[in-house]
Amino acid sequence: ALSMGEPVAAAALPEGNRALLDSRGKRLFKVDPRGVALGSARLSLRDPLRVRADWAGRIYVADGDSGRIHVFGGDLAPLSVIDPVSQGIHLRSLKDFHVDFAGNVLLLDGRAKRLFLLSHGGRLLWSSVEDSPRIRCAGWDGLEGMLIVDDREGRLMRIEP
């Protein structure tokens, strides 16, 4: 049986399995659709926040403390770390993140209400500017645009970087 401390997030993987994030046990699990564990990896993150996956089966785990995104292969082996600081991005508070089909990473700074889009390799592709809408939450539209909720007006908007 699968024993978890505190599951906080799940992501569907392209082959039909799931990635589960256990924040208290600081572990990443891969399970089949019935919940049978296929593997696990211990995480060295201080604050495991969310888990996401891309269409290639790579698994992304956000560390809320450092703002880094840790990338794992489908076998749960570490592949890389996306560090926003290397691009001059100093997140005040990583609130959420999303990954598109190609592995581009959208970061939401919850305190600054700004978005940052980074490539799979960690290169800054786009960011919202200081006087743009103050963003409460964000996500992908399934294509090439992002959906955001403007904190000032409380309305849903679509933007294309």
Coordinates of N, CA and C in Angstrom, one line a residue:
A1 N 0.8 -1.2 0.0 CA 0.0 0.0 0.0 C 0.9 1.2 0.0
L2 N 0.4 2.3 -0.6 CA 1.1 3.5 -0.7 C 0.9 4.3 0.6
S3 N 2.0 4.7 1.2 CA 2.0 5.4 2.5 C 2.6 6.8 2.3
M4 N 1.7 7.8 2.5 CA 2.1 9.2 2.3 C 1.9 10.0 3.5
G5 N 2.7 11.0 3.7 CA 2.5 11.9 4.9 C 1.5 12.9 4.7
E6 N 1.6 13.7 3.6 CA 0.6 14.8 3.3 C 0.7 15.1 1.8
P7 N -0.2 14.4 1.0 CA -0.2 14.7 -0.4 C -0.8 16.1 -0.6
V8 N -0.1 16.9 -1.4 CA -0.5 18.2 -1.7 C -0.8 18.5 -3.1
A9 N -0.3 17.7 -4.0 CA -0.5 18.0 -5.5 C -0.4 16.7 -6.3
A10 N -1.1 16.7 -7.4 CA -1.0 15.5 -8.3 C -0.9 16.1 -9.7
A11 N -0.3 15.3 -10.6 CA -0.2 15.7 -12.0 C -0.4 14.4 -12.9
A12 N -1.2 14.5 -13.9 CA -1.4 13.4 -14.9 C -0.2 13.4 -15.8
L13 N 0.3 12.1 -16.0 CA 1.4 11.9 -16.9 C 0.9 11.4 -18.2
P14 N 1.6 11.7 -19.3 CA 1.0 11.4 -20.7 C 0.7 9.9 -20.9
E15 N 1.4 9.0 -20.2 CA 1.2 7.5 -20.3 C 0.0 7.0 -19.5
G16 N -0.6 7.9 -18.7 CA -1.8 7.5 -18.0 C -1.5 7.4 -16.5
N17 N -0.3 7.4 -16.1 CA 0.1 7.3 -14.6 C -0.1 8.7 -14.0
R18 N 0.2 8.8 -12.7 CA 0.1 10.0 -12.0 C 1.4 10.3 -11.2
A19 N 1.7 11.6 -11.0 CA 2.8 12.0 -10.1 C 2.1 12.6 -8.9
L20 N 2.5 12.2 -7.7 CA 2.0 12.7 -6.5 C 3.1 13.3 -5.7
L21 N 2.8 14.5 -5.1 CA 3.8 15.2 -4.3 C 3.4 15.1 -2.8
D22 N 4.3 14.6 -2.0 CA 4.0 14.5 -0.5 C 4.9 15.6 0.1
S23 N 4.3 16.6 0.6 CA 5.1 17.7 1.2 C 5.7 17.4 2.6
R24 N 5.0 16.7 3.4 CA 5.5 16.4 4.7 C 6.6 15.4 4.6
G25 N 6.4 14.3 3.9 CA 7.5 13.3 3.7 C 8.5 13.7 2.7
K26 N 8.3 14.8 2.0 CA 9.2 15.3 1.0 C 9.6 14.2 0.0
R27 N 8.6 13.7 -0.6 CA 8.8 12.6 -1.6 C 7.9 12.8 -2.8
L28 N 8.4 12.4 -3.9 CA 7.6 12.4 -5.2 C 7.3 10.9 -5.5
F29 N 6.1 10.6 -5.8 CA 5.6 9.3 -6.1 C 5.1 9.2 -7.5
K30 N 5.3 8.1 -8.1 CA 4.7 7.8 -9.4 C 3.8 6.6 -9.2
V31 N 2.5 6.8 -9.5 CA 1.5 5.7 -9.3 C 0.7 5.4 -10.6
D32 N 0.2 4.2 -10.7 CA -0.6 3.9 -11.8 C -2.0 4.4 -11.5
P33 N -2.9 4.2 -12.5 CA -4.3 4.8 -12.3 C -5.1 4.1 -11.1
R34 N -4.6 3.0 -10.7 CA -5.3 2.3 -9.5 C -4.7 2.8 -8.2
G35 N -3.6 3.6 -8.3 CA -2.9 4.0 -7.0 C -1.8 3.2 -6.6
V36 N -1.4 2.2 -7.4 CA -0.3 1.3 -7.0 C 1.0 2.1 -7.3
A37 N 1.9 2.1 -6.3 CA 3.2 2.8 -6.5 C 4.1 2.2 -7.5
L38 N 4.6 3.0 -8.4 CA 5.5 2.5 -9.4 C 7.0 2.9 -9.1
G39 N 7.1 3.8 -8.1 CA 8.4 4.4 -7.8 C 8.3 5.6 -6.9
S40 N 9.4 6.0 -6.3 CA 9.3 7.2 -5.5 C 10.8 7.8 -5.5
A41 N 10.8 9.1 -5.2 CA 12.1 9.8 -5.0 C 12.1 10.7 -3.8
R42 N 13.1 10.7 -3.0 CA 13.2 11.6 -1.9 C 13.6 13.0 -2.5
L43 N 13.0 14.1 -2.0 CA 13.2 15.4 -2.4 C 14.0 16.2 -1.4
S44 N 15.0 17.0 -1.9 CA 15.8 17.8 -1.0 C 15.3 19.2 -0.9
L45 N 14.0 19.4 -1.3 CA 13.4 20.8 -1.3 C 13.0 21.1 0.1
R46 N 13.1 22.4 0.5 CA 12.6 22.8 1.8 C 11.1 22.9 1.9
D47 N 10.5 23.4 0.7 CA 9.0 23.6 0.7 C 8.4 23.1 -0.6
P48 N 8.2 21.8 -0.7 CA 7.6 21.3 -2.0 C 6.2 21.8 -2.1
L49 N 6.0 22.5 -3.2 CA 4.7 23.3 -3.4 C 3.7 22.7 -4.3
R50 N 4.1 22.4 -5.6 CA 3.2 21.8 -6.6 C 4.0 20.9 -7.5
V51 N 3.3 20.1 -8.2 CA 3.9 19.2 -9.2 C 3.1 19.3 -10.5
R52 N 3.8 19.3 -11.6 CA 3.2 19.4 -13.0 C 4.0 18.5 -13.9
A53 N 3.5 18.3 -15.1 CA 4.1 17.4 -16.1 C 3.9 18.0 -17.5
D54 N 4.9 17.7 -18.4 CA 4.7 18.1 -19.8 C 4.4 16.9 -20.6
W55 N 4.2 17.1 -21.9 CA 3.8 16.0 -22.8 C 4.9 15.0 -23.0
A56 N 6.1 15.4 -22.7 CA 7.3 14.4 -22.9 C 7.4 13.5 -21.7
G57 N 6.6 13.7 -20.6 CA 6.6 12.9 -19.4 C 7.6 13.4 -18.4
R58 N 8.2 14.6 -18.6 CA 9.0 15.2 -17.5 C 8.1 15.7 -16.4
I59 N 8.6 15.6 -15.2 CA 7.9 16.0 -14.0 C 8.6 17.2 -13.4
Y60 N 7.8 18.2 -13.0 CA 8.3 19.5 -12.5 C 7.8 19.6 -11.1
V61 N 8.7 19.9 -10.1 CA 8.3 20.1 -8.8 C 8.8 21.5 -8.3
A62 N 7.9 22.4 -7.8 CA 8.3 23.7 -7.4 C 8.7 23.7 -5.9
D63 N 9.8 24.4 -5.6 CA 10.2 24.6 -4.2 C 9.7 26.0 -3.8
G64 N 8.7 26.1 -3.0 CA 8.2 27.4 -2.6 C 9.1 28.3 -1.9
D65 N 10.1 27.7 -1.2 CA 11.1 28.5 -0.4 C 12.1 29.1 -1.4
S66 N 12.7 28.4 -2.3 CA 13.7 29.0 -3.2 C 13.2 29.5 -4.5
G67 N 12.0 29.1 -4.9 CA 11.4 29.5 -6.2 C 12.0 28.7 -7.3
R68 N 12.8 27.7 -7.0 CA 13.4 26.8 -8.1 C 12.4 25.8 -8.5
I69 N 12.5 25.4 -9.8 CA 11.7 24.3 -10.3 C 12.6 23.1 -10.6
H70 N 12.4 22.0 -9.9 CA 13.2 20.8 -10.1 C 12.5 19.9 -11.1
V71 N 13.3 19.4 -12.1 CA 12.8 18.7 -13.2 C 13.3 17.2 -13.1
F72 N 12.3 16.3 -13.3 CA 12.6 14.9 -13.1 C 12.2 14.1 -14.4
G73 N 12.8 13.0 -14.7 CA 12.4 12.2 -15.8 C 11.3 11.3 -15.4
G74 N 10.7 10.6 -16.4 CA 9.6 9.7 -16.1 C 10.0 8.6 -15.1
D75 N 11.3 8.3 -15.0 CA 11.8 7.3 -14.1 C 12.1 7.9 -12.7
L76 N 11.8 9.2 -12.5 CA 12.0 10.0 -11.3 C 13.4 10.4 -11.0
A77 N 14.3 10.2 -12.0 CA 15.7 10.6 -11.9 C 15.8 12.1 -12.1
P78 N 16.5 12.8 -11.3 CA 16.7 14.3 -11.5 C 17.3 14.6 -12.9
L79 N 16.7 15.6 -13.6 CA 17.3 16.0 -14.9 C 17.9 17.4 -14.8
S80 N 17.2 18.3 -14.2 CA 17.8 19.7 -14.1 C 17.0 20.5 -13.1
V81 N 17.5 21.7 -12.9 CA 16.9 22.7 -12.0 C 16.8 24.0 -12.7
I82 N 15.6 24.5 -12.8 CA 15.3 25.8 -13.3 C 15.3 26.8 -12.2
D83 N 16.3 27.7 -12.3 CA 16.5 28.7 -11.2 C 16.3 30.1 -11.7
P84 N 15.1 30.7 -11.4 CA 14.8 32.1 -11.8 C 15.9 33.1 -11.5
V85 N 16.6 32.9 -10.4 CA 17.6 33.9 -10.1 C 18.7 34.0 -11.1
S86 N 19.0 32.9 -11.8 CA 20.0 32.9 -12.9 C 19.6 33.8 -14.1
Q87 N 18.3 34.2 -14.1 CA 17.8 35.1 -15.2 C 17.5 36.5 -14.6
G88 N 18.0 36.7 -13.4 CA 17.8 38.0 -12.7 C 16.4 38.2 -12.1
I89 N 15.6 37.1 -12.0 CA 14.3 37.1 -11.4 C 14.4 36.8 -9.9
H90 N 14.0 37.7 -9.1 CA 14.0 37.5 -7.7 C 12.5 37.4 -7.2
L91 N 12.0 36.2 -7.2 CA 10.6 36.0 -6.8 C 10.4 36.4 -5.3
R92 N 9.4 37.2 -5.1 CA 9.1 37.6 -3.7 C 8.3 36.4 -3.0
S93 N 7.5 35.7 -3.7 CA 6.7 34.6 -3.1 C 6.2 33.7 -4.3
L94 N 6.7 32.6 -4.5 CA 6.2 31.7 -5.6 C 4.9 31.2 -5.1
K95 N 3.8 31.6 -5.8 CA 2.5 31.1 -5.4 C 2.0 29.9 -6.2
D96 N 2.4 29.9 -7.5 CA 1.9 28.8 -8.3 C 2.8 28.7 -9.6
F97 N 2.7 27.6 -10.3 CA 3.4 27.5 -11.6 C 2.7 26.6 -12.5
H98 N 2.9 26.7 -13.8 CA 2.3 25.8 -14.8 C 3.3 25.5 -15.8
V99 N 3.1 24.3 -16.5 CA 4.0 23.9 -17.5 C 3.2 23.6 -18.7
D100 N 3.7 24.1 -19.9 CA 2.9 23.8 -21.1 C 3.4 22.5 -21.7
F101 N 2.8 22.1 -22.9 CA 3.1 20.9 -23.5 C 4.6 20.7 -23.9
A102 N 5.3 21.8 -24.1 CA 6.7 21.8 -24.5 C 7.7 21.9 -23.4
G103 N 7.2 22.1 -22.2 CA 8.1 22.2 -21.0 C 8.4 23.7 -20.6
N104 N 7.8 24.7 -21.3 CA 7.9 26.0 -20.8 C 7.2 26.2 -19.5
V105 N 7.8 27.0 -18.6 CA 7.4 27.1 -17.2 C 6.9 28.5 -17.0
L106 N 5.6 28.6 -16.5 CA 5.0 29.9 -16.2 C 5.0 30.0 -14.6
L107 N 5.7 31.0 -14.1 CA 5.8 31.2 -12.6 C 4.9 32.4 -12.3
L108 N 4.1 32.3 -11.2 CA 3.3 33.4 -10.6 C 3.9 33.8 -9.3
D109 N 4.4 35.0 -9.2 CA 4.9 35.6 -8.0 C 3.7 36.2 -7.3
G110 N 3.2 35.5 -6.2 CA 2.0 35.9 -5.5 C 2.0 37.2 -4.8
R111 N 3.2 37.6 -4.4 CA 3.3 38.9 -3.7 C 3.4 40.1 -4.6
A112 N 4.2 39.9 -5.7 CA 4.4 41.0 -6.7 C 3.3 41.0 -7.7
K113 N 2.5 39.9 -7.8 CA 1.4 39.7 -8.7 C 1.9 39.8 -10.2
R114 N 3.0 39.2 -10.4 CA 3.6 39.2 -11.8 C 3.8 37.8 -12.3
L115 N 3.9 37.6 -13.6 CA 4.2 36.4 -14.3 C 5.5 36.4 -14.9
F116 N 6.2 35.2 -15.0 CA 7.4 35.0 -15.7 C 7.3 33.7 -16.4
L117 N 7.7 33.8 -17.7 CA 7.7 32.6 -18.6 C 9.1 32.2 -18.9
L118 N 9.5 31.0 -18.5 CA 10.8 30.5 -18.8 C 10.8 29.3 -19.7
S119 N 11.8 29.1 -20.5 CA 11.9 28.0 -21.4 C 12.2 26.7 -20.5
H120 N 12.1 25.6 -21.1 CA 12.5 24.3 -20.4 C 13.9 24.4 -19.9
G121 N 14.8 25.1 -20.6 CA 16.2 25.2 -20.2 C 16.4 26.3 -19.2
G122 N 15.4 27.1 -18.8 CA 15.5 28.1 -17.8 C 15.7 29.5 -18.3
R123 N 15.7 29.7 -19.6 CA 15.9 31.1 -20.2 C 14.6 31.9 -20.1
L124 N 14.7 33.1 -19.7 CA 13.5 34.0 -19.6 C 13.0 34.3 -21.0
L125 N 11.7 34.0 -21.2 CA 11.1 34.2 -22.5 C 10.2 35.5 -22.5
W126 N 9.6 35.7 -21.3 CA 8.6 36.9 -21.2 C 8.3 37.1 -19.7
S127 N 8.0 38.4 -19.4 CA 7.5 38.7 -18.1 C 6.5 39.8 -18.2
S128 N 5.5 39.8 -17.2 CA 4.6 40.9 -17.2 C 5.3 42.1 -16.6
V129 N 4.9 43.3 -16.9 CA 5.6 44.5 -16.4 C 4.9 45.0 -15.2
E130 N 5.6 45.9 -14.5 CA 5.1 46.4 -13.2 C 3.7 47.0 -13.3
D131 N 3.4 47.7 -14.4 CA 2.1 48.4 -14.5 C 1.1 47.6 -15.2
S132 N 1.3 46.3 -15.5 CA 0.3 45.5 -16.2 C -0.7 45.1 -15.1
P133 N -1.7 44.3 -15.6 CA -2.7 43.9 -14.6 C -2.0 43.1 -13.4
R134 N -2.5 43.4 -12.2 CA -2.0 42.7 -11.0 C -2.6 41.3 -11.0
I135 N -1.9 40.3 -11.2 CA -2.3 38.9 -11.5 C -2.6 38.1 -10.2
R136 N -3.8 37.7 -10.0 CA -4.2 36.9 -8.8 C -3.9 35.4 -9.1
C137 N -4.3 34.9 -10.3 CA -4.0 33.5 -10.6 C -3.9 33.4 -12.2
A138 N -3.2 32.4 -12.6 CA -2.9 32.2 -14.0 C -2.9 30.8 -14.4
G139 N -3.1 30.6 -15.7 CA -3.0 29.2 -16.3 C -2.9 29.3 -17.8
W140 N -2.7 28.1 -18.5 CA -2.7 28.1 -19.9 C -4.1 28.0 -20.5
D141 N -4.2 28.4 -21.7 CA -5.5 28.2 -22.4 C -5.5 27.0 -23.3
G142 N -4.4 26.2 -23.2 CA -4.3 25.0 -23.9 C -3.6 25.2 -25.3
L143 N -3.4 26.4 -25.7 CA -2.8 26.7 -26.9 C -1.5 27.5 -26.6
E144 N -1.5 28.8 -27.0 CA -0.3 29.6 -26.8 C -0.5 30.8 -26.0
G145 N -1.7 31.0 -25.4 CA -2.0 32.1 -24.6 C -2.2 31.7 -23.1
M146 N -2.1 32.7 -22.3 CA -2.3 32.5 -20.9 C -3.6 33.2 -20.4
L147 N -4.2 32.5 -19.5 CA -5.4 33.1 -18.8 C -5.0 33.7 -17.5
I148 N -5.5 34.8 -17.2 CA -5.1 35.4 -15.9 C -6.4 36.0 -15.3
V149 N -6.4 36.2 -14.0 CA -7.5 37.0 -13.3 C -6.8 38.2 -12.8
D150 N -7.3 39.4 -13.2 CA -6.8 40.7 -12.8 C -7.3 41.0 -11.4
D151 N -6.3 41.2 -10.5 CA -6.7 41.5 -9.1 C -7.4 42.8 -8.9
R152 N -7.1 43.8 -9.8 CA -7.8 45.1 -9.6 C -9.3 45.0 -10.1
E153 N -9.5 44.4 -11.2 CA -10.9 44.4 -11.8 C -11.6 43.1 -11.5
G154 N -10.9 42.0 -11.1 CA -11.5 40.7 -10.8 C -12.1 40.1 -12.1
R155 N -11.5 40.3 -13.2 CA -12.0 39.7 -14.4 C -11.0 38.8 -15.1
L156 N -11.5 37.9 -15.9 CA -10.6 36.9 -16.6 C -10.2 37.6 -17.9
M157 N -8.8 37.4 -18.1 CA -8.3 38.0 -19.3 C -7.4 37.0 -20.0
R158 N -7.2 37.1 -21.3 CA -6.3 36.2 -22.1 C -5.1 37.1 -22.6
I159 N -3.9 36.7 -22.4 CA -2.7 37.4 -22.9 C -1.9 36.4 -23.7
E160 N -1.2 37.0 -24.6 CA -0.2 36.2 -25.4 C 1.1 36.8 -25.3
P161 N 2.1 36.1 -24.8 CA 3.4 36.7 -24.6 C 4.1 36.9 -25.9

